[in-house]
């Protein structure tokens, strides 16, 4: 090889080295700049407990999720993460951060991470609770709130609520001196009101025990599966195998309710259109004739709205009343004070009417206090950001399951004096309300996804519990201990059913008819 060729090669090599060095330097600068800027735009994930590869934190989950999540917040702070298999869970446990999620970034977090159980229960997630934030959700919510849950509609069907509440008082009067399963009776009363509003149906007195208990069991199981950690949700690639059988069982339960819906729809179709102007008739007309909505209203929407009302409206209200009565029996001075208020406003020779409820501030304070201590949906319905978002200085990636722990915030000693004491008086000054603007106290949630049934829940609670304690004195069944412990589910319930014995306290037995 000639010297000239070797020199040329060496010079060419120098050139290559120089070019490589320049490119490397430019790339390094780019990398550095990216690192620095990406650090700025993508803060880290929230802190959380150490997790195992693939399994994440699944092995340390406690069935009482609300309590377990509160304990994690104590260690990791008001925003924490948890790996549920491949799914990222984010726990929000302070009023400030709840405000960021539910108010400042309301639109981003107005979505749901729909569990497999939710899809099965609601004809493919076609209901209000699980629809993503968008036209379908807007349509369903508007229909429900306007046609069934508005104050105006509720006023127009007062006679129905009155009839059911009177039936319950009568039933209790027939069981004076005997232990009554309060949750079951409250469930049945609310169920009758809701089905009465939907299609005019009520469970007859003779079927009260059997049909009511069956309905309650189905709703209980559906609600149970909705709150249960399910591997199919945490490992979507395993969903096909349905390892815990959640989808299979949910299908069976949904089918049982669907059978009832089908037969109601059938009966309603056979009736003339002028008979019984109820919610179902309105929905059928909307389905057949169409409405002024961007999304066409179909049969899946119709049935899933019925499902929302039955599942979302019954257990929630009845469990709250059961907790309230249990707390009052445990604190007889609270029961006495509420009874005195009713005596002052209603009298002992009169029965409670819904028109009285606005004049019962102490009973209202009891409702607020029970929703503070035992918020019916302790973690709300989990929210899900539609895009990555920074909360409290940490990134919550798109698609994470966000649990806002209202239960823990409602028991935070830095906000509430003696938070574990049941003390309705704390609400008497009207300082706290649950309209969703106060993030120290939000049992119905806040923002776009706030509960759609607040007005109905309020009326049923006040009217039904007011009637119960105005008409009867209450004590526990012989040998029963006061037990106020909770059992976690998407809807919180009493661990031990309240069995209580009614004793009449009104002046005449006519008032129990
Ligand atoms: C004590 C009674 C009740 C309580 C404490 C309660 C509480 C709640 C809460 C916390 C949420 C979730 C809010 C969120 O995701 O941020 C919710 C959603 C909902 N509730 Fe209630 N609820 C009650 C009764 C009812 C009743 C009686 C109905 C209807 C008959 C109802 C219908 C709904 C519906 C449809 C949603 C879904 C709203 C949406 O995703 O847009 N609720 N409720």
Coordinates of C-alpha atoms and ligand atoms in Angstrom, one line a residue, residues 102 112 128-131 137 141 144 148-149 190 194 308-310 312-314 316-318 320 367 371 375-377 380-383 442-446 448-454 456-458 461, ligand 1:
X102 CA -62.3 16.8 41.7
X112 CA -64.0 6.0 35.1
X128 CA -74.4 6.7 34.1
X129 CA -71.9 5.4 36.7
X130 CA -69.5 3.8 34.2
X131 CA -69.9 5.8 31.0
X137 CA -72.9 10.1 29.9
X141 CA -77.5 11.8 33.5
X144 CA -82.3 10.5 35.0
X148 CA -86.7 10.8 37.9
X149 CA -84.5 12.5 40.5
X190 CA -86.4 2.2 49.4
X194 CA -87.7 3.3 43.4
X308 CA -78.4 2.3 38.1
X309 CA -81.6 3.2 40.0
X310 CA -82.1 -0.2 41.6
X312 CA -77.3 2.8 43.1
X313 CA -80.4 4.0 44.9
X314 CA -81.3 1.2 47.3
X316 CA -76.8 3.3 49.6
X317 CA -79.8 4.9 51.4
X318 CA -80.8 1.8 53.4
X320 CA -77.0 4.8 55.8
X367 CA -77.8 12.5 58.7
X371 CA -72.5 10.4 56.4
X375 CA -69.7 7.7 54.1
X376 CA -71.7 5.3 52.0
X377 CA -69.1 5.2 49.2
X380 CA -66.3 7.4 46.0
X381 CA -66.5 5.7 42.6
X382 CA -62.9 5.6 41.5
X383 CA -62.0 8.3 39.0
X442 CA -68.1 15.4 50.6
X443 CA -70.1 12.2 51.2
X444 CA -71.8 12.6 47.8
X445 CA -68.6 13.4 45.9
X446 CA -68.0 16.6 44.0
X448 CA -69.3 16.6 37.3
X449 CA -69.6 13.1 38.8
X450 CA -71.2 14.1 42.0
X451 CA -74.0 11.8 43.1
X452 CA -77.1 12.1 40.8
X453 CA -79.5 11.0 43.6
X454 CA -78.7 13.4 46.4
X456 CA -83.8 11.6 46.7
X457 CA -81.4 10.2 49.3
X458 CA -82.0 13.2 51.5
X461 CA -83.3 9.3 54.8
Ligands
LIG1 C1 -77.0 8.0 51.2 C2 -77.2 7.9 49.9 C3 -76.2 8.1 48.8 C4 -74.9 8.5 48.9 C5 -74.1 8.8 50.1 C6 -74.4 8.5 47.5 C7 -73.1 8.9 47.2 C8 -72.6 8.8 45.9 C9 -71.2 9.1 45.6 C10 -70.1 9.4 46.6 C11 -71.1 8.9 44.2 C12 -69.8 9.0 43.4 C13 -69.3 10.4 43.2 C14 -68.0 10.4 42.5 O1 -67.7 9.5 41.7 O2 -67.2 11.3 42.7 C15 -72.4 8.6 43.7 C16 -72.6 8.5 42.4 C17 -73.9 8.2 41.9 N1 -75.1 8.1 42.6 FE1 -75.2 8.3 44.6 N2 -75.4 8.2 46.7 C18 -76.5 8.0 47.4 C19 -77.8 7.7 46.9 C20 -78.1 7.6 45.6 C21 -79.4 7.5 45.1 C22 -80.7 7.4 45.9 C23 -79.3 7.4 43.7 C24 -80.4 7.3 42.7 C25 -81.6 6.8 42.9 C26 -77.9 7.6 43.4 C27 -77.4 7.6 42.1 C28 -76.1 7.8 41.8 C29 -75.6 7.8 40.4 C30 -76.4 7.5 39.1 C31 -74.2 8.0 40.5 C32 -73.2 8.1 39.4 C33 -73.0 9.6 39.0 C34 -72.0 9.7 37.8 O3 -71.1 8.9 37.6 O4 -72.2 10.7 37.0 N3 -77.2 7.7 44.5 N4 -73.3 8.6 44.8

